[in-house]
PDB file of C-alpha atoms in Angstrom:
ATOM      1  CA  UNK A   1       7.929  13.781  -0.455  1.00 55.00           C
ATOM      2  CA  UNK A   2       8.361  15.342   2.791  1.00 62.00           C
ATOM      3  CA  UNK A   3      12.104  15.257   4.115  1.00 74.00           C
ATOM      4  CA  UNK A   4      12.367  12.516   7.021  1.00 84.00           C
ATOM      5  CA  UNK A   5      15.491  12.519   9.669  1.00 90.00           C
ATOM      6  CA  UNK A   6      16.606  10.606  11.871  1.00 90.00           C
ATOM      7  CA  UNK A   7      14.731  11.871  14.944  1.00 93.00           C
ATOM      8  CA  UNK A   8      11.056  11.356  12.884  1.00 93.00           C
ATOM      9  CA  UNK A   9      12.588   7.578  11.928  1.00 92.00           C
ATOM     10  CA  UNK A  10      13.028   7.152  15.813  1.00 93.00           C
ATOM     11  CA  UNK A  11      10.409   8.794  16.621  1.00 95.00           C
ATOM     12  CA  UNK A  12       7.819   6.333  13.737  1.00 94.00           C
ATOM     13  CA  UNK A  13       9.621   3.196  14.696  1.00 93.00           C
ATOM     14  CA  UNK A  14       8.448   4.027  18.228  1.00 94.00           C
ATOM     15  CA  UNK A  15       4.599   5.024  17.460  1.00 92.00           C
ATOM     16  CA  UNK A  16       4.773   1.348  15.132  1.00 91.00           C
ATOM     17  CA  UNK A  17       6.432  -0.750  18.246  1.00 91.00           C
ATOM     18  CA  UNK A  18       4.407   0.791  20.949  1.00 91.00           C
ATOM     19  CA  UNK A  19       1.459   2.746  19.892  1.00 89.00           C
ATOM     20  CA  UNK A  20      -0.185   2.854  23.141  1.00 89.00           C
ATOM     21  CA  UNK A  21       2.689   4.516  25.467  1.00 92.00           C
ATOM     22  CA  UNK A  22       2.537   8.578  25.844  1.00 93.00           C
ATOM     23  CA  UNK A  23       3.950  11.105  24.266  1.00 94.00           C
ATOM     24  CA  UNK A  24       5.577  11.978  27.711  1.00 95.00           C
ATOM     25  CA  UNK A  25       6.808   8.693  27.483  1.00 95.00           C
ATOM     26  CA  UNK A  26       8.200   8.650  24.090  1.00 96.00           C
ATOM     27  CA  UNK A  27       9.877  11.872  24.497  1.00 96.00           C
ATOM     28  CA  UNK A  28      11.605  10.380  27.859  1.00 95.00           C
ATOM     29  CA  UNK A  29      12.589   7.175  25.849  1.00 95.00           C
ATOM     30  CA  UNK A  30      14.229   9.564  23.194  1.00 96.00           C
ATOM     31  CA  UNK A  31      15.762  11.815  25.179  1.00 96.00           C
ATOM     32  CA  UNK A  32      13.677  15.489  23.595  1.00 96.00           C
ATOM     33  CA  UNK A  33      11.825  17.741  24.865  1.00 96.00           C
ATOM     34  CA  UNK A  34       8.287  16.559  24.912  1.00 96.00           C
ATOM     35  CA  UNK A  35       7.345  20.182  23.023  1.00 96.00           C
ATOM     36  CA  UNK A  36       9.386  19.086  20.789  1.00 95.00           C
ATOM     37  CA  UNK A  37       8.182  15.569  20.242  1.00 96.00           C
ATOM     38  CA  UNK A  38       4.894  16.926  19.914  1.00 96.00           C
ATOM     39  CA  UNK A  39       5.860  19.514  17.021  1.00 96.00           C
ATOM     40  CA  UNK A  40       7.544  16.301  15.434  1.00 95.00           C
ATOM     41  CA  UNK A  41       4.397  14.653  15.592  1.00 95.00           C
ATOM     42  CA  UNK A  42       2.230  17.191  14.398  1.00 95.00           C
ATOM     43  CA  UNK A  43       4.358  18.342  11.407  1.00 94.00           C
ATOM     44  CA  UNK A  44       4.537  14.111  10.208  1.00 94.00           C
ATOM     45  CA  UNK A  45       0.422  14.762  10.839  1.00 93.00           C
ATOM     46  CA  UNK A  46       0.181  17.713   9.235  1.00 93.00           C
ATOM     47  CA  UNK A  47       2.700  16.420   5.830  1.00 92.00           C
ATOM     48  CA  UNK A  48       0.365  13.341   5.991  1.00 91.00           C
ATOM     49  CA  UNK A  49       3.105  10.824   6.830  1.00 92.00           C
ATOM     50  CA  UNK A  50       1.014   9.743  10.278  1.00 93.00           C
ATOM     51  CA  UNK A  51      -2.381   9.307   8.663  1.00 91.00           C
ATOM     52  CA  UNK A  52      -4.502   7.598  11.717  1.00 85.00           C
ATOM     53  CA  UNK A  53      -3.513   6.791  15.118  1.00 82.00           C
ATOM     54  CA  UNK A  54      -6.610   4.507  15.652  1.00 81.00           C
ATOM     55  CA  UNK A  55      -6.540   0.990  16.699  1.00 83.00           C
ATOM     56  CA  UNK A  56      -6.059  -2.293  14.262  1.00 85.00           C
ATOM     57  CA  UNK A  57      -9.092  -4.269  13.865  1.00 89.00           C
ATOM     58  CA  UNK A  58      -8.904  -7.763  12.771  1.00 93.00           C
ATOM     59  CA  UNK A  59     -12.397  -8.649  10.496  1.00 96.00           C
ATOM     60  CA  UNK A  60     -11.322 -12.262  11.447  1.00 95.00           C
ATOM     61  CA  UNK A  61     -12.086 -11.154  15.258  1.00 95.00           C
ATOM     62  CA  UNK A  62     -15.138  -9.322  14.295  1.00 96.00           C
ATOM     63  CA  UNK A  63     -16.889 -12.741  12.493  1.00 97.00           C
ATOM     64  CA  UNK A  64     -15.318 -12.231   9.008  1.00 98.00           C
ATOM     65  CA  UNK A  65     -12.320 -14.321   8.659  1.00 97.00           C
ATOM     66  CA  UNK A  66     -12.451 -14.628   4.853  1.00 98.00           C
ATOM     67  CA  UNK A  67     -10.803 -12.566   2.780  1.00 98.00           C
ATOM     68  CA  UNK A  68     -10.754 -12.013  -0.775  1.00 98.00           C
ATOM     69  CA  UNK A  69      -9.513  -9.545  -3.516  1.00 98.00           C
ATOM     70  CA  UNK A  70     -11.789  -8.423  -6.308  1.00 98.00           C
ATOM     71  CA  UNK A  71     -11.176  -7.079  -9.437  1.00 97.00           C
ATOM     72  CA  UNK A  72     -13.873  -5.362 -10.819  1.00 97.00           C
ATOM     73  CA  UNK A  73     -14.474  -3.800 -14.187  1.00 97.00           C
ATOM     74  CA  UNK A  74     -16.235  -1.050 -14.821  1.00 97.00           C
ATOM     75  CA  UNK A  75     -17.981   0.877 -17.474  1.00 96.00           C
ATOM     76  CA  UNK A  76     -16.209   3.435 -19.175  1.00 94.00           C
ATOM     77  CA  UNK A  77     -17.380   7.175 -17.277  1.00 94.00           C
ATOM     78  CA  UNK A  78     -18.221   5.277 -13.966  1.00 96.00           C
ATOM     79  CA  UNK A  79     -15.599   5.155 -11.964  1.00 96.00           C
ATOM     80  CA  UNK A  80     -16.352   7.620  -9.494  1.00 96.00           C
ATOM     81  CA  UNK A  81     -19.701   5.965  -9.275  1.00 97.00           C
ATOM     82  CA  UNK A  82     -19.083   2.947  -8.975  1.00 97.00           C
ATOM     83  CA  UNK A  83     -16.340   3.656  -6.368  1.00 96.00           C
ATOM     84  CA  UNK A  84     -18.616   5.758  -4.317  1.00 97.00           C
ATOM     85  CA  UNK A  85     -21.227   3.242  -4.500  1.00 97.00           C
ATOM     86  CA  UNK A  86     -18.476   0.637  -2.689  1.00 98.00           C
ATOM     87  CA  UNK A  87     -18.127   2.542   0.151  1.00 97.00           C
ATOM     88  CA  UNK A  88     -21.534   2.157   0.591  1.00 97.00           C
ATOM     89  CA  UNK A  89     -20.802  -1.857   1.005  1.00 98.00           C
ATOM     90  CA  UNK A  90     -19.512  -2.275   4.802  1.00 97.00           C
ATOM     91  CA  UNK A  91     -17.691  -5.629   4.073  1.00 98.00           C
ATOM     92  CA  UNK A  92     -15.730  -3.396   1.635  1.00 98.00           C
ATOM     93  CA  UNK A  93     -12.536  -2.865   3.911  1.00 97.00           C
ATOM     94  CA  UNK A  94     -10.209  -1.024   1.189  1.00 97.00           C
ATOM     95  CA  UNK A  95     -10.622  -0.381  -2.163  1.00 98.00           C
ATOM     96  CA  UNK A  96      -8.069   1.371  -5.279  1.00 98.00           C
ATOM     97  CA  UNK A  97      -8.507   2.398  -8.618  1.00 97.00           C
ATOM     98  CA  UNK A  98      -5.936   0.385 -10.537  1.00 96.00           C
ATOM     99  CA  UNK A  99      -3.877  -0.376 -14.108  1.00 94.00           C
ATOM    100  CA  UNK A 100      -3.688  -4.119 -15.834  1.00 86.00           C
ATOM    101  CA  UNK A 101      -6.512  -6.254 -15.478  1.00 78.00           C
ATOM    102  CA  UNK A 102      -9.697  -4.356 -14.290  1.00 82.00           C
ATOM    103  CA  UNK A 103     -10.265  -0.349 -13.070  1.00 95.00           C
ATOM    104  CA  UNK A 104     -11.012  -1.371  -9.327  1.00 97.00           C
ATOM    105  CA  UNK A 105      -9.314  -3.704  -6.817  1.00 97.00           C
ATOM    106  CA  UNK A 106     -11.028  -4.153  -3.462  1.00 98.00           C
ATOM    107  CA  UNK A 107      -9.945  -6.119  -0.276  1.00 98.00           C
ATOM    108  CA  UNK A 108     -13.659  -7.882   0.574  1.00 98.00           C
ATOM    109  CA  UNK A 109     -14.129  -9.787   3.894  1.00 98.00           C
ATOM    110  CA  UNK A 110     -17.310 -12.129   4.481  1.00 98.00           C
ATOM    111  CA  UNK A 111     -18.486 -14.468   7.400  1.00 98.00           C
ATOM    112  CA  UNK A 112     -18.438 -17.556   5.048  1.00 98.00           C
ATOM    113  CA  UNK A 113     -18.002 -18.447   1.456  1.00 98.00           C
ATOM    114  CA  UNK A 114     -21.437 -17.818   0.905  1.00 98.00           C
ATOM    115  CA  UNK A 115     -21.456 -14.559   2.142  1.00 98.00           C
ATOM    116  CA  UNK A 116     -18.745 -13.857   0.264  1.00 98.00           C
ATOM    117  CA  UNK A 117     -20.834 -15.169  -2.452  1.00 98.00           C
ATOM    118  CA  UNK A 118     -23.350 -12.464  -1.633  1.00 98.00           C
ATOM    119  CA  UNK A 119     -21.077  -9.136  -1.415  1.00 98.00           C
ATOM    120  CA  UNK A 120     -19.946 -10.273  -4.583  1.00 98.00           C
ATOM    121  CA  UNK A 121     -23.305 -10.335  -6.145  1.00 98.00           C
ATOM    122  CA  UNK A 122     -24.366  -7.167  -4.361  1.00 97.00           C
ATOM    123  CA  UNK A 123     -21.318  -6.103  -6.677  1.00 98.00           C
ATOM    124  CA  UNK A 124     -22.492  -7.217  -9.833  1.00 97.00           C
ATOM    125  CA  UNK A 125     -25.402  -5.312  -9.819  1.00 97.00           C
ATOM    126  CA  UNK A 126     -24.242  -2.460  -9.438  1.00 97.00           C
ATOM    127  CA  UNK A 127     -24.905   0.269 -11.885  1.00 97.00           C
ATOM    128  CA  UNK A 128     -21.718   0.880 -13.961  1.00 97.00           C
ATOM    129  CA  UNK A 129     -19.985  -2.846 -13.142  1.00 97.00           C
ATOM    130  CA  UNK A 130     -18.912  -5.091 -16.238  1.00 97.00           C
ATOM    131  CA  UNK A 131     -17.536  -8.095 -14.452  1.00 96.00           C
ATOM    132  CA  UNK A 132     -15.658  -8.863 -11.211  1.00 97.00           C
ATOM    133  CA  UNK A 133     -12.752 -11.425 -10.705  1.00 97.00           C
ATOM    134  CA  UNK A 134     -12.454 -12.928  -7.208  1.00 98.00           C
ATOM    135  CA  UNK A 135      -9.461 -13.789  -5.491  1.00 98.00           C
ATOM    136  CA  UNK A 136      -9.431 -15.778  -2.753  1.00 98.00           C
ATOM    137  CA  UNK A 137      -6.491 -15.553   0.322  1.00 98.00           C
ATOM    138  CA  UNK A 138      -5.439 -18.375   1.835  1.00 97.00           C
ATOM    139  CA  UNK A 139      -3.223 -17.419   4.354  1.00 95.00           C
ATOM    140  CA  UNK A 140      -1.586 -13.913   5.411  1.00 95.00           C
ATOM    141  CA  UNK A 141       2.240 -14.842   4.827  1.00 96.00           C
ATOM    142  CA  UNK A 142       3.142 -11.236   5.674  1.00 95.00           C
ATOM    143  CA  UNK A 143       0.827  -9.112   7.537  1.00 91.00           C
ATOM    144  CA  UNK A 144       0.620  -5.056   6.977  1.00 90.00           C
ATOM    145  CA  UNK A 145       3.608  -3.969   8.511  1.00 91.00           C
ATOM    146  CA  UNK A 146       6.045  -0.624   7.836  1.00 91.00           C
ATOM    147  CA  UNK A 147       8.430  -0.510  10.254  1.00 91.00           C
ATOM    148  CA  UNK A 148      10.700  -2.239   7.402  1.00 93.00           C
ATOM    149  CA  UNK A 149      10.135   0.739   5.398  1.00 92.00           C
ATOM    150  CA  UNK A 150      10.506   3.379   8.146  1.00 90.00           C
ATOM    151  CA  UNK A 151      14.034   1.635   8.992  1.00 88.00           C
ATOM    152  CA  UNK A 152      15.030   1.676   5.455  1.00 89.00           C
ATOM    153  CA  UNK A 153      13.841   5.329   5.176  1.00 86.00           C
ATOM    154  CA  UNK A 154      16.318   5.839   8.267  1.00 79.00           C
ATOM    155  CA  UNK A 155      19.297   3.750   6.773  1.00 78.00           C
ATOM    156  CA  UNK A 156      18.496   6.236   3.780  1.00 77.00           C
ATOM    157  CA  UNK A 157      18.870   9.514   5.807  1.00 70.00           C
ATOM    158  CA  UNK A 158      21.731   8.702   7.534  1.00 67.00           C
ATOM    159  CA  UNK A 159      23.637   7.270   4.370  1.00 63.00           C
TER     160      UNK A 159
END
């Protein structure tokens, strides 16, 4: 784990609560040099603590607002296959290997039930897949978020 201080904590809990504004900008707001903001950012690039600076996407938005979690089992030696043969599935959104119940867990969107029904089936079959368990979400109660943790990892630093 890369040491954080409290200049990258401002400096994360500024990129989370206004990832659109410049790095001109956030330099001026923190009061550094903006070379210096930029070797900040770079260096929390480079140790893999900023890993995308993209936009969020809601699959909702795009025509997919159901969600589901799937466990899938797979057959012993296949992992790798099987896991490169999900990214091949484009309502696959995320997917981990995992311990307990099943090797694979996989956040799935679909338009409808039914299509749900149909990525899960296009699961199935694939080469190397025992069984899959399906897990429905009702509601988000709290959405992705880690500006909790980056405060906490400040509280830590400065403790």
């Amino acid at each position: 784990m890369m040491a954080v201080d409290e200049l990258d904590t401002r400096i994360l809990r500024l990129l989370l609560e206004q990832p659109r504004t410049s790095v001109r900008e956030y330099a001026r707001v923190l009061g550094v040099a903006r070379g210096t903001l930029q070797a900040r950012l770079d260096r929390l690039e480079r140790d893999g603590v900023i890993t995308g600076t993209g936009p969020s996407l809601s699959p909702a938005a795009l025509g997919h607002p159901v969600l589901a979690f799937v466990h899938i089992e797979v057959t012993q030696g296949h992992l790798d296959d099987v896991g490169d043969a999900l990214a091949a599935v484009p309502e696959i959104v995320e997917a981990f290997s995992i311990t307990g119940g099943g090797d694979l867990l996989a956040r799935v969107v679909g338009r409808d039930n039914a299509h749900l029904e149909d990525v899960i089936q296009k699961l199935i079959s694939l080469p190397g897949v025992v069984r899959t368990r399906t897990e429905v979400a009702l509601r988000e109660r709290v959405p992705y978020r880690l500006l909790p943790l980056v405060e906490s990892v400040g509280r830590a630093v400065r403790t």
